């Protein structure tokens, strides 16, 4: 497993855990996330979790849309990412 | 006047415009669409940017991209003149300018291999014109983004559940993208799964606010835009636009349906004034510019209403994104012309009509047998804010929308349901507003990143490593966002009413919408040049495009001078060093492009 993939898995897991903790536990205990007029640690955690979830899967699973690549290969015989001809 | 009558007029005019002006004149006589001519989506298919799309999917994607804060904030601001003139401008401007502009930008791009309107300018008016137009569009985009950042942060601050829905929405879009594009799940199956999850997210968000300050939300929007603007388009943007379109259509559909259950008179004045205060066109509160009587209905209304009637940014979306996905030339009318008419319907029926109905809250509620106590219970303080005009422009949308929807549905559920219905539908409207904006600020970051790369092309041969560094997607996304953030952060209490906060968008919005409208007039001129030179059309059909373009140019240029003379000298330092130089450069480029257009036009006429 390369480092990029490992970081991606880590980011995805950490992001999912942070968001699950905030949306399930904190929301249940406090009725809201954060407090009006301030920037609380809970708001920071949910925002960090949100961005980790956006970036994590891209690092983990790669940025090539495999389903589209297959379709292009079938239609054109050209493999995206490789030089034409 | 009754809401249902306005709804019938708007729908009838748009239906006639689509059939006769759009289909018969534009599509058949001017563009001469040919269903057998292959589009760039087919001839240049690459599976990434050039992908033929289903007509309805593309319509949803295009509509979600073009509809941002403009069709809402503009008309809501224009209510200072009353409801009649803004709605007339939305109907007329949309049919004869906005939809024509969008459709021709799309089709001229389709006929030229899917190139942007800026590159089309190079083909028709030369390389200098292309760079001038590119710089102009780039900085207009920055001003627009500053307004959008400010609006979205202000809504997140005042309606914290809107933040929740957006934070939960993005991972869902990402999941949809992975299901379809990575694992090859069918769009239908993935849509069903996503919509079920979306329903759960909606229900959860309604009871789960996330609190933070305005400045903190600006910071979050910044990081989000850098990330979303850098990730592959299939990963987040495209699936998010697609899923969002269901949400946005529902918002528009509810706005179209509700008037037919509202047999009440509008409580707002048809025309309240013909000259509003300078604050409407960007005069900063607390300075003399805000108190001058300078916002004359003409030319100000064209600037203020913006996207509901016309938007230059649509030319960039239509020619930069949509044209690469159009599967058949026949679909162009539905996507380009129809998409813009839908935006007009949103402005007229979801923003202006509800606000005009709810204008005087107590009077409007009384027509439906709802007491002032129930209005108070809904959260509207009728003593402090007796009319909708006391609310900031953005709030007028979700207050008016929520009020009208609550009035309509409480007829079936009983007057006692009014407060809960109001709270639900005003939250819904605030969510939809942020959804509209979020689909544009991240796409905008991406488009500006592309434009930055195009602008830096001249340094590429001399300093390839510098070019490579600056156009790295993460670096470029960061660079194009920095200036946006600086302009979006300020907010001050209203000197006249300290309970009301004045956000940065009140300053940047008139400047950005002015540039946006000017961009539209330039795009229309390029389109008319295309009609003359390439399509070989002359006479009345050509005049129908050229005359509105010139009218728009004169109108917006007049408004620019109004802004230079009355608003600019009183700007705070931050805007004096950011917004003012952009506006001054825009003015210069504007004249340069006009002269280029005139000389090319003369040459083209002589050659013919």
XYZ file of C-alpha atoms in Angstrom:
693
model
C 0.000 0.000 0.000
C 1.517 3.350 -0.973
C 1.607 6.350 1.357
C -0.998 8.296 -0.620
C -3.517 5.494 -0.302
C -2.773 5.064 3.401
C -3.243 8.788 4.043
C -6.472 8.649 2.050
C -7.834 5.799 4.197
C -6.754 7.620 7.338
C -8.414 10.875 6.247
C -11.641 9.090 5.267
C -11.807 7.198 8.549
C -10.921 10.213 10.668
C -13.413 12.409 8.789
C -16.190 9.828 9.115
C -15.522 9.372 12.828
C -15.438 13.106 13.514
C -18.673 13.728 11.628
C -20.384 10.722 13.187
C -19.309 11.864 16.661
C -20.558 15.398 16.108
C -23.778 14.589 14.258
C -24.769 11.695 16.489
C -23.303 12.145 19.974
C -22.836 15.915 20.319
C -26.088 16.780 18.559
C -27.952 14.306 20.796
C -26.378 15.620 23.985
C -26.504 19.362 23.257
C -29.361 19.745 20.744
C -27.045 21.597 18.368
C -23.452 21.695 17.214
C -21.644 24.733 18.562
C -23.083 27.843 20.180
C -24.577 30.920 18.517
C -22.139 33.808 18.064
C -19.017 31.793 18.785
C -16.723 29.301 17.078
C -16.736 26.246 19.309
C -14.466 23.222 19.198
C -17.426 21.129 18.003
C -17.937 23.345 14.958
C -14.219 23.147 14.184
C -14.293 19.355 14.451
C -17.290 18.973 12.152
C -15.723 21.289 9.563
C -12.395 19.414 9.732
C -14.260 16.110 9.386
C -16.186 17.470 6.404
C -13.019 18.426 4.516
C -11.240 15.181 5.401
C -14.169 13.268 3.898
C -13.926 15.291 0.704
C -10.182 14.746 0.271
C -9.764 11.250 1.763
C -11.552 9.122 -0.857
C -9.752 10.941 -3.707
C -6.396 9.961 -2.207
C -7.565 6.482 -1.281
C -9.461 5.419 -4.408
C -7.646 7.563 -6.962
C -8.967 10.261 -9.236
C -9.682 8.221 -12.352
C -13.368 7.541 -13.004
C -12.982 3.832 -13.753
C -16.524 3.374 -15.081
C -16.031 6.175 -17.617
C -12.619 4.851 -18.618
C -14.149 1.479 -19.457
C -16.849 3.170 -21.537
C -14.270 5.226 -23.460
C -12.150 2.167 -24.086
C -15.157 0.286 -25.461
C -16.290 3.185 -27.669
C -12.964 4.437 -28.961
C -10.333 1.835 -28.204
C -8.321 4.654 -26.629
C -7.061 4.235 -23.063
C -7.292 7.602 -21.267
C -4.035 8.511 -19.616
C -1.973 6.873 -22.344
C -0.682 8.722 -25.412
C -2.940 8.418 -28.467
C -1.764 6.278 -31.336
C -53.311 42.215 -8.147
C -53.371 38.529 -7.189
C -50.447 36.077 -7.034
C -52.237 33.555 -9.275
C -52.707 36.211 -11.961
C -48.992 36.984 -11.935
C -48.228 33.258 -12.141
C -50.510 32.874 -15.191
C -49.010 35.936 -16.915
C -45.430 34.783 -16.303
C -46.092 31.205 -17.437
C -48.048 32.316 -20.512
C -45.438 34.859 -21.627
C -42.631 32.361 -21.162
C -44.533 29.652 -23.033
C -45.196 31.989 -25.966
C -41.609 33.253 -25.907
C -40.238 29.720 -25.925
C -42.460 28.642 -28.810
C -42.317 31.659 -31.063
C -39.278 33.756 -30.191
C -37.031 30.910 -29.126
C -38.035 28.062 -31.392
C -39.291 29.740 -34.554
C -36.958 32.737 -34.695
C -33.765 31.925 -32.825
C -33.467 28.185 -33.357
C -34.976 27.828 -36.816
C -34.211 31.155 -38.539
C -31.040 32.418 -36.898
C -29.106 29.424 -35.594
C -30.685 27.043 -38.144
C -30.344 24.026 -35.899
C -29.688 20.730 -37.592
C -30.358 17.537 -35.626
C -28.013 15.636 -37.932
C -24.987 17.881 -37.389
C -22.736 16.169 -34.783
C -22.016 18.266 -31.690
C -18.566 18.661 -30.038
C -19.732 16.338 -27.254
C -19.785 13.576 -29.879
C -16.949 14.612 -32.192
C -14.527 15.438 -29.366
C -15.729 12.853 -26.853
C -13.077 12.358 -24.167
C -15.146 11.064 -21.260
C -14.026 13.936 -19.049
C -15.126 17.323 -20.419
C -16.720 16.329 -23.718
C -19.516 13.930 -22.808
C -22.937 13.833 -24.533
C -25.584 14.137 -21.838
C -29.261 13.350 -21.608
C -31.300 16.480 -22.432
C -33.033 16.559 -19.043
C -29.884 15.818 -17.046
C -28.062 18.577 -18.918
C -30.937 20.990 -18.340
C -30.680 20.276 -14.592
C -26.904 20.646 -14.592
C -27.047 23.872 -16.609
C -29.835 25.356 -14.490
C -28.050 24.499 -11.234
C -24.867 26.099 -12.570
C -26.400 29.363 -13.800
C -28.805 29.879 -10.899
C -26.785 31.204 -7.972
C -27.614 34.102 -5.659
C -28.352 36.431 -8.580
C -31.949 35.496 -9.354
C -32.767 35.824 -5.661
C -30.707 38.643 -4.164
C -31.128 40.944 -7.175
C -34.937 40.920 -7.319
C -35.125 41.009 -3.498
C -32.989 44.168 -3.502
C -35.027 45.684 -6.341
C -38.158 45.568 -4.166
C -37.204 49.056 -2.946
C -38.839 50.359 -6.141
C -41.979 48.291 -5.505
C -42.778 44.933 -7.103
C -44.137 45.927 -10.530
C -41.105 47.308 -12.359
C -38.718 44.532 -11.208
C -41.188 41.856 -12.362
C -41.749 43.572 -15.720
C -37.993 43.827 -16.250
C -37.591 40.158 -15.341
C -40.221 39.123 -17.898
C -39.088 41.419 -20.726
C -35.355 41.260 -20.019
C -35.398 37.511 -19.696
C -37.272 36.865 -22.949
C -35.471 39.401 -25.168
C -32.014 39.539 -23.586
C -31.175 36.891 -21.020
C -32.480 33.813 -22.780
C -31.229 35.006 -26.180
C -27.805 35.669 -24.658
C -27.618 32.221 -23.047
C -28.906 30.353 -26.083
C -26.624 32.092 -28.588
C -23.585 31.726 -26.316
C -24.319 28.016 -26.135
C -24.988 27.450 -29.822
C -22.144 29.593 -31.152
C -19.818 27.604 -28.898
C -21.315 24.318 -30.135
C -20.679 25.395 -33.739
C -17.043 26.190 -32.882
C -16.034 22.952 -31.211
C -17.219 23.845 -27.706
C -14.858 26.805 -27.189
C -15.591 29.515 -24.628
C -17.109 32.854 -25.536
C -13.700 34.432 -24.829
C -12.025 32.215 -27.428
C -14.882 32.900 -29.804
C -14.039 36.592 -29.366
C -10.524 35.802 -30.576
C -11.886 34.024 -33.663
C -14.121 36.961 -34.526
C -12.340 40.026 -33.067
C -8.689 39.044 -32.675
C -6.266 37.950 -29.955
C -6.157 41.263 -28.076
C -9.921 41.225 -27.721
C -9.711 37.723 -26.327
C -7.253 38.698 -23.576
C -9.138 41.879 -22.782
C -12.347 39.910 -22.459
C -10.601 37.200 -20.441
C -9.195 39.693 -17.901
C -12.598 41.302 -17.691
C -14.426 38.029 -17.083
C -11.800 36.909 -14.553
C -12.189 39.971 -12.328
C -15.948 40.035 -12.730
C -15.863 36.474 -11.422
C -13.846 37.573 -8.402
C -16.339 40.312 -7.543
C -19.254 37.929 -7.978
C -17.583 35.303 -5.811
C -16.970 37.889 -3.051
C -20.693 38.650 -3.047
C -21.600 34.963 -3.004
C -19.182 34.173 -0.156
C -20.649 37.017 1.871
C -24.228 35.936 1.169
C -23.665 32.291 1.957
C -21.852 33.104 5.230
C -24.591 35.534 6.273
C -27.275 32.893 5.639
C -25.306 30.218 7.512
C -25.031 32.634 10.429
C -28.716 33.570 10.502
C -30.136 30.153 9.508
C -27.717 27.635 11.083
C -29.610 24.613 9.731
C -28.599 25.764 6.220
C -25.005 25.086 7.237
C -25.943 21.593 8.407
C -27.680 20.648 5.182
C -24.745 21.844 3.086
C -22.137 20.088 5.203
C -24.090 16.827 5.028
C -24.980 17.250 1.365
C -21.444 17.261 -0.039
C -20.403 13.799 1.204
C -23.663 12.474 -0.264
C -22.798 13.972 -3.666
C -19.357 12.441 -3.357
C -20.899 9.047 -2.612
C -23.147 9.425 -5.672
C -20.115 10.275 -7.840
C -18.242 7.216 -6.605
C -21.256 4.927 -7.111
C -21.799 6.041 -10.699
C -18.374 6.945 -12.028
C -16.115 4.649 -10.080
C -18.254 1.569 -9.508
C -20.477 1.866 -12.585
C -23.838 1.795 -10.798
C -26.756 2.925 -13.003
C -27.748 6.581 -12.623
C -31.344 5.567 -11.805
C -30.345 3.247 -8.961
C -27.802 5.713 -7.586
C -30.378 8.524 -7.788
C -32.943 6.553 -5.807
C -30.375 5.758 -3.088
C -29.157 9.364 -3.003
C -32.670 10.843 -2.840
C -33.645 8.546 0.059
C -30.508 9.600 1.926
C -31.221 13.211 1.009
C -34.657 12.972 2.600
C -33.076 11.667 5.807
C -30.486 14.469 5.725
C -33.219 17.081 5.266
C -35.208 15.751 8.214
C -32.093 15.599 10.389
C -30.812 19.048 9.396
C -34.096 20.767 10.201
C -33.576 19.965 13.876
C -29.769 20.157 13.989
C -28.230 23.600 13.601
C -24.475 24.169 13.364
C -23.435 27.484 14.863
C -20.430 29.609 13.938
C -19.677 33.254 13.233
C -19.921 35.010 9.874
C -16.130 35.228 9.584
C -15.751 31.529 10.406
C -18.215 30.575 7.650
C -16.252 32.721 5.178
C -13.163 30.737 6.168
C -14.983 27.405 5.757
C -16.328 28.450 2.332
C -12.774 29.381 1.317
C -11.273 26.020 2.208
C -14.224 24.230 0.648
C -13.839 26.136 -2.630
C -10.128 25.417 -2.823
C -10.779 21.706 -2.263
C -13.829 21.459 -4.552
C -12.179 23.585 -7.243
C -9.175 21.242 -7.281
C -10.813 17.808 -7.073
C -11.844 16.126 -10.359
C -15.155 17.422 -11.705
C -16.819 13.989 -11.725
C -15.951 13.529 -8.075
C -18.019 16.265 -6.480
C -19.202 19.091 -8.722
C -21.121 17.198 -11.363
C -22.955 14.792 -8.997
C -23.671 17.638 -6.598
C -25.185 19.769 -9.394
C -27.263 16.830 -10.524
C -28.619 16.051 -7.042
C -29.093 19.729 -6.309
C -31.282 20.166 -9.342
C -33.973 17.981 -7.714
C -33.927 20.256 -4.696
C -33.982 23.418 -6.781
C -36.759 22.210 -9.076
C -38.877 21.403 -6.046
C -38.316 24.953 -4.778
C -39.411 26.433 -8.117
C -42.331 23.988 -8.462
C -43.649 24.939 -5.013
C -43.364 28.615 -5.966
C -45.372 28.005 -9.151
C -48.060 25.947 -7.400
C -48.580 28.113 -4.299
C -50.089 31.190 -6.062
C -53.041 29.073 -7.213
C -53.940 28.510 -3.553
C -53.559 32.162 -2.627
C -56.731 34.122 -3.470
C -55.354 37.169 -1.645
C -54.284 40.597 -2.818
C -50.617 41.607 -2.863
C -50.016 43.930 0.085
C -46.935 45.624 -1.343
C -46.971 48.778 -3.474
C -46.736 48.249 -7.226
C -44.387 51.252 -7.483
C -43.061 52.764 -4.271
C -40.497 55.162 -5.738
C -38.587 55.867 -8.930
C -35.436 57.023 -7.128
C -34.022 54.954 -4.294
C -31.150 55.686 -1.933
C -27.528 55.164 -2.934
C -27.236 52.169 -0.595
C -29.164 50.157 -3.198
C -26.349 50.567 -5.718
C -23.461 50.046 -3.321
C -23.293 53.185 -1.182
C -21.716 52.079 2.093
C -23.912 52.580 5.148
C -22.728 55.471 7.307
C -21.286 57.372 4.340
C -23.059 60.120 2.350
C -23.187 57.798 -0.676
C -25.773 55.637 1.071
C -28.144 58.560 1.563
C -27.969 60.237 -1.864
C -31.106 59.932 -3.996
C -29.231 58.496 -6.956
C -30.593 55.000 -7.594
C -32.884 56.006 -10.447
C -34.993 53.171 -11.762
C -33.035 53.424 -15.029
C -30.234 52.446 -15.261
C -30.106 50.962 -11.755
C -32.748 48.270 -12.122
C -30.798 46.467 -14.826
C -27.793 46.231 -12.537
C -29.661 45.341 -9.408
C -32.022 42.667 -10.740
C -29.147 40.948 -12.547
C -29.446 37.199 -13.170
C -33.237 36.935 -13.043
C -33.337 38.881 -16.282
C -29.830 38.532 -17.652
C -26.338 37.483 -16.593
C -22.995 37.597 -18.374
C -21.681 34.745 -16.241
C -24.140 32.462 -18.040
C -22.182 32.943 -21.272
C -19.121 31.478 -19.546
C -21.110 28.516 -18.185
C -23.013 27.892 -21.427
C -19.947 28.096 -23.644
C -17.412 26.699 -21.188
C -19.289 23.778 -19.668
C -22.696 23.059 -21.229
C -21.670 23.231 -24.894
C -19.287 20.321 -24.338
C -22.158 18.121 -23.155
C -24.913 18.935 -25.640
C -25.797 15.686 -27.416
C -27.974 17.178 -30.164
C -28.397 20.697 -31.522
C -32.161 20.426 -31.015
C -31.615 20.110 -27.245
C -29.946 23.519 -27.117
C -33.198 25.473 -26.996
C -34.561 23.510 -24.052
C -31.280 23.692 -22.150
C -30.098 27.223 -22.990
C -33.283 29.206 -23.611
C -35.480 27.080 -21.333
C -32.916 27.092 -18.513
C -32.886 30.878 -18.465
C -36.688 31.123 -18.571
C -36.760 28.835 -15.530
C -34.442 31.228 -13.748
C -36.788 34.085 -14.615
C -39.701 32.089 -13.207
C -37.686 31.600 -10.028
C -37.124 35.355 -9.673
C -40.683 36.335 -10.518
C -42.601 33.627 -8.680
C -40.301 32.521 -5.846
C -38.881 35.910 -4.891
C -40.933 38.909 -5.999
C -44.504 37.566 -5.876
C -44.233 36.046 -2.363
C -42.494 39.172 -1.069
C -45.153 41.399 -2.666
C -47.848 39.303 -1.024
C -46.189 39.219 2.414
C -45.013 42.848 2.213
C -47.189 44.077 5.069
C -47.153 41.010 7.316
C -50.194 41.760 9.460
C -52.364 42.819 6.503
C -51.321 39.798 4.433
C -51.970 37.383 7.284
C -55.326 38.974 8.066
C -56.562 38.161 4.536
C -56.118 34.486 5.380
C -57.691 34.808 8.814
C -54.319 34.490 10.556
C -53.844 36.703 13.586
C -50.856 38.939 14.342
C -50.147 36.657 17.324
C -49.647 33.693 15.008
C -47.307 35.782 12.840
C -45.354 36.669 15.978
C -45.313 33.004 16.983
C -43.771 32.228 13.595
C -40.827 34.416 14.578
C -41.633 37.587 12.617
C -41.432 40.599 14.913
C -44.145 42.741 13.314
C -43.320 45.705 15.564
C -39.636 45.893 14.672
C -40.088 44.687 11.097
C -43.660 45.563 10.031
C -42.864 45.189 6.329
C -40.560 42.958 4.377
C -38.398 45.924 3.341
C -37.037 46.157 6.895
C -35.195 42.879 6.302
C -31.820 42.710 4.538
C -32.202 41.778 0.856
C -31.220 38.140 1.282
C -33.663 37.597 4.165
C -36.520 39.060 2.112
C -36.369 35.946 -0.046
C -36.724 33.320 2.615
C -39.089 35.387 4.743
C -41.354 36.078 1.739
C -41.129 32.539 0.365
C -41.789 30.994 3.775
C -44.691 33.364 4.438
C -46.420 32.714 1.081
C -45.971 28.950 1.287
C -47.242 28.914 4.880
C -50.305 30.953 3.863
C -51.034 28.552 0.995
C -50.669 25.300 2.919
C -52.281 26.567 6.113
C -55.515 26.827 4.105
C -55.594 23.034 4.210
C -54.014 22.456 7.615
C -55.698 25.295 9.505
C -54.451 28.717 10.679
C -52.819 27.207 13.783
C -50.314 25.413 11.532
C -49.047 28.749 10.147
C -46.057 29.249 12.536
C -44.678 25.741 11.975
C -45.254 25.919 8.235
C -43.545 29.305 8.083
C -40.529 28.036 10.011
C -40.246 24.999 7.746
C -40.630 26.810 4.414
C -38.430 29.771 5.335
C -35.717 27.276 6.354
C -36.325 25.442 3.089
C -35.888 28.707 1.158
C -32.686 29.528 3.033
C -31.382 26.036 2.289
C -32.243 26.425 -1.381
C -30.494 29.800 -1.522
C -27.292 28.343 -0.088
C -27.634 25.335 -2.404
C -27.946 27.711 -5.369
C -24.848 29.589 -4.243
C -22.716 26.600 -3.306
C -23.220 25.157 -6.801
C -21.768 28.348 -8.181
C -18.927 29.309 -5.857
C -17.058 26.036 -6.305
C -17.745 25.897 -10.066
C -16.666 29.554 -10.174
C -13.385 28.707 -8.454
C -12.765 26.010 -11.041
C -13.599 28.289 -13.969
C -11.357 31.072 -12.599
C -8.567 28.523 -12.189
C -8.897 27.674 -15.898
C -8.949 31.374 -16.759
C -5.825 32.001 -14.666
C -4.033 29.313 -16.667
C -5.162 30.977 -19.911
C -4.076 34.402 -18.675
C -0.628 33.098 -17.711
C -0.052 31.422 -21.081
C 2.238 34.237 -22.328
C 4.779 33.480 -19.544
C 4.792 29.754 -20.303
C 7.588 29.776 -22.954
C 9.833 32.113 -20.904
C 9.331 30.599 -17.452
C 7.797 27.140 -17.752
C 8.518 26.178 -14.131
C 6.837 29.332 -12.794
C 3.871 28.690 -15.077
C 3.657 25.078 -13.912
C 3.773 26.136 -10.263
C 1.176 28.879 -10.591
C -1.218 26.726 -12.603
C -0.993 23.742 -10.265
C -4.649 23.135 -9.478
C -4.250 23.525 -5.708
C -2.057 26.636 -5.970
C -4.241 28.196 -8.662
C -7.447 27.510 -6.716
C -5.874 29.171 -3.660
C -4.647 32.180 -5.644
C -8.009 32.866 -7.247
C -9.747 32.661 -3.864
C -7.545 34.983 -1.764
C -8.858 38.291 -3.128
C -12.398 36.977 -2.896
C -12.034 36.324 0.835
C -10.539 39.744 1.565
C -13.522 41.451 -0.034
C -16.117 39.136 1.530
C -15.123 39.409 5.212
C -16.257 42.910 6.321
C -19.600 43.428 8.059
C -20.869 46.362 10.094
C -23.987 47.227 12.095
C -26.440 49.466 10.247
C -25.991 53.022 11.649
C -29.738 53.624 11.246
C -30.739 50.382 12.942
C -27.916 48.721 14.919
C -29.976 45.530 15.244
C -29.494 44.966 11.507
C -26.111 43.886 10.188
C -24.802 45.118 6.855
C -22.706 42.504 5.101
C -19.981 42.903 2.498
C -22.280 41.803 -0.302
C -24.237 45.069 -0.072
C -21.077 46.815 -1.310
C -19.759 44.194 -3.706
C -23.113 43.101 -5.139
C -23.890 46.250 -7.189
C -20.300 46.345 -8.489
C -20.293 42.661 -9.373
C -23.745 42.682 -10.928
C -22.808 45.796 -12.920
C -19.767 44.027 -14.319
C -21.834 40.939 -14.885
C -24.392 42.866 -16.932
C -21.685 44.592 -18.920
C -20.136 41.217 -19.604
C -23.550 40.117 -20.866
C -23.782 43.061 -23.248
C -20.295 42.284 -24.610
C -21.187 38.591 -24.989
C -24.368 39.602 -26.832
C -22.310 41.807 -29.146
C -19.984 38.901 -29.888
C -23.046 36.723 -30.486
C -24.512 39.286 -32.880
C -21.159 39.448 -34.688
C -21.326 35.650 -34.978
C -24.840 35.912 -36.382
C -23.684 38.470 -38.949
C -20.327 36.951 -39.951
C -20.901 33.219 -39.650
C -24.654 32.793 -39.959
C -24.901 35.547 -42.614
C -28.100 36.902 -41.093
C -29.026 40.543 -41.673
C -32.061 42.757 -41.311
C -34.659 42.581 -38.513
C -33.539 39.229 -37.023
C -30.030 40.625 -36.545
C -31.420 43.873 -35.146
C -33.355 41.872 -32.554
C -30.026 40.779 -31.089
C -27.899 43.837 -31.735
C -30.308 46.506 -30.491
C -30.800 44.883 -27.038
C -27.012 44.434 -26.795
C -26.409 48.129 -27.455
C -29.262 49.173 -25.158
C -27.665 47.086 -22.453
C -24.221 48.545 -23.090
C -25.504 52.127 -22.833
C -27.527 51.285 -19.714
C -24.747 49.557 -17.836
C -22.070 52.041 -18.877
C -24.306 54.855 -17.581
C -24.659 52.974 -14.317
C -20.889 52.590 -14.132
C -20.465 56.370 -14.319
C -23.111 56.788 -11.658
C -21.069 54.446 -9.475
C -17.747 56.180 -10.269
C -19.146 59.615 -9.419
C -21.375 58.977 -6.413
C -20.287 55.698 -4.815
C -16.565 55.264 -5.385
C -15.322 58.430 -3.599
C -16.978 57.279 -0.363
C -15.792 53.673 -0.341
C -13.882 52.442 2.723
C -10.155 51.853 2.157
C -10.507 48.095 1.675
C -12.928 48.520 -1.222
C -11.037 51.514 -2.551
C -8.023 49.246 -3.134
C -9.941 46.152 -4.271
C -13.343 46.846 -5.834
C -12.577 50.330 -7.213
C -9.528 49.311 -9.327
C -11.483 46.376 -10.735
C -14.346 48.685 -11.672
C -11.978 51.247 -13.229
C -10.142 48.594 -15.257
C -13.489 47.126 -16.271
C -14.565 50.531 -17.563
C -11.405 50.834 -19.665
C -11.659 47.319 -21.073
C -15.321 47.907 -21.762
C -14.567 50.837 -24.094
C -11.702 48.969 -25.726
C -13.973 46.016 -26.493
C -16.691 48.317 -27.827
C -14.263 49.977 -30.251
C -12.938 46.561 -31.330
C -16.496 45.465 -31.917
C -17.338 48.555 -33.989
C -14.262 48.248 -36.197
C -14.821 44.512 -36.756
C -18.490 45.131 -37.441
C -17.665 47.732 -40.123
C -15.141 45.380 -41.709
C -17.618 42.510 -41.715
C -20.303 44.671 -43.329
C -17.869 45.879 -46.022
C -16.734 42.324 -46.787
C -20.342 41.268 -47.255
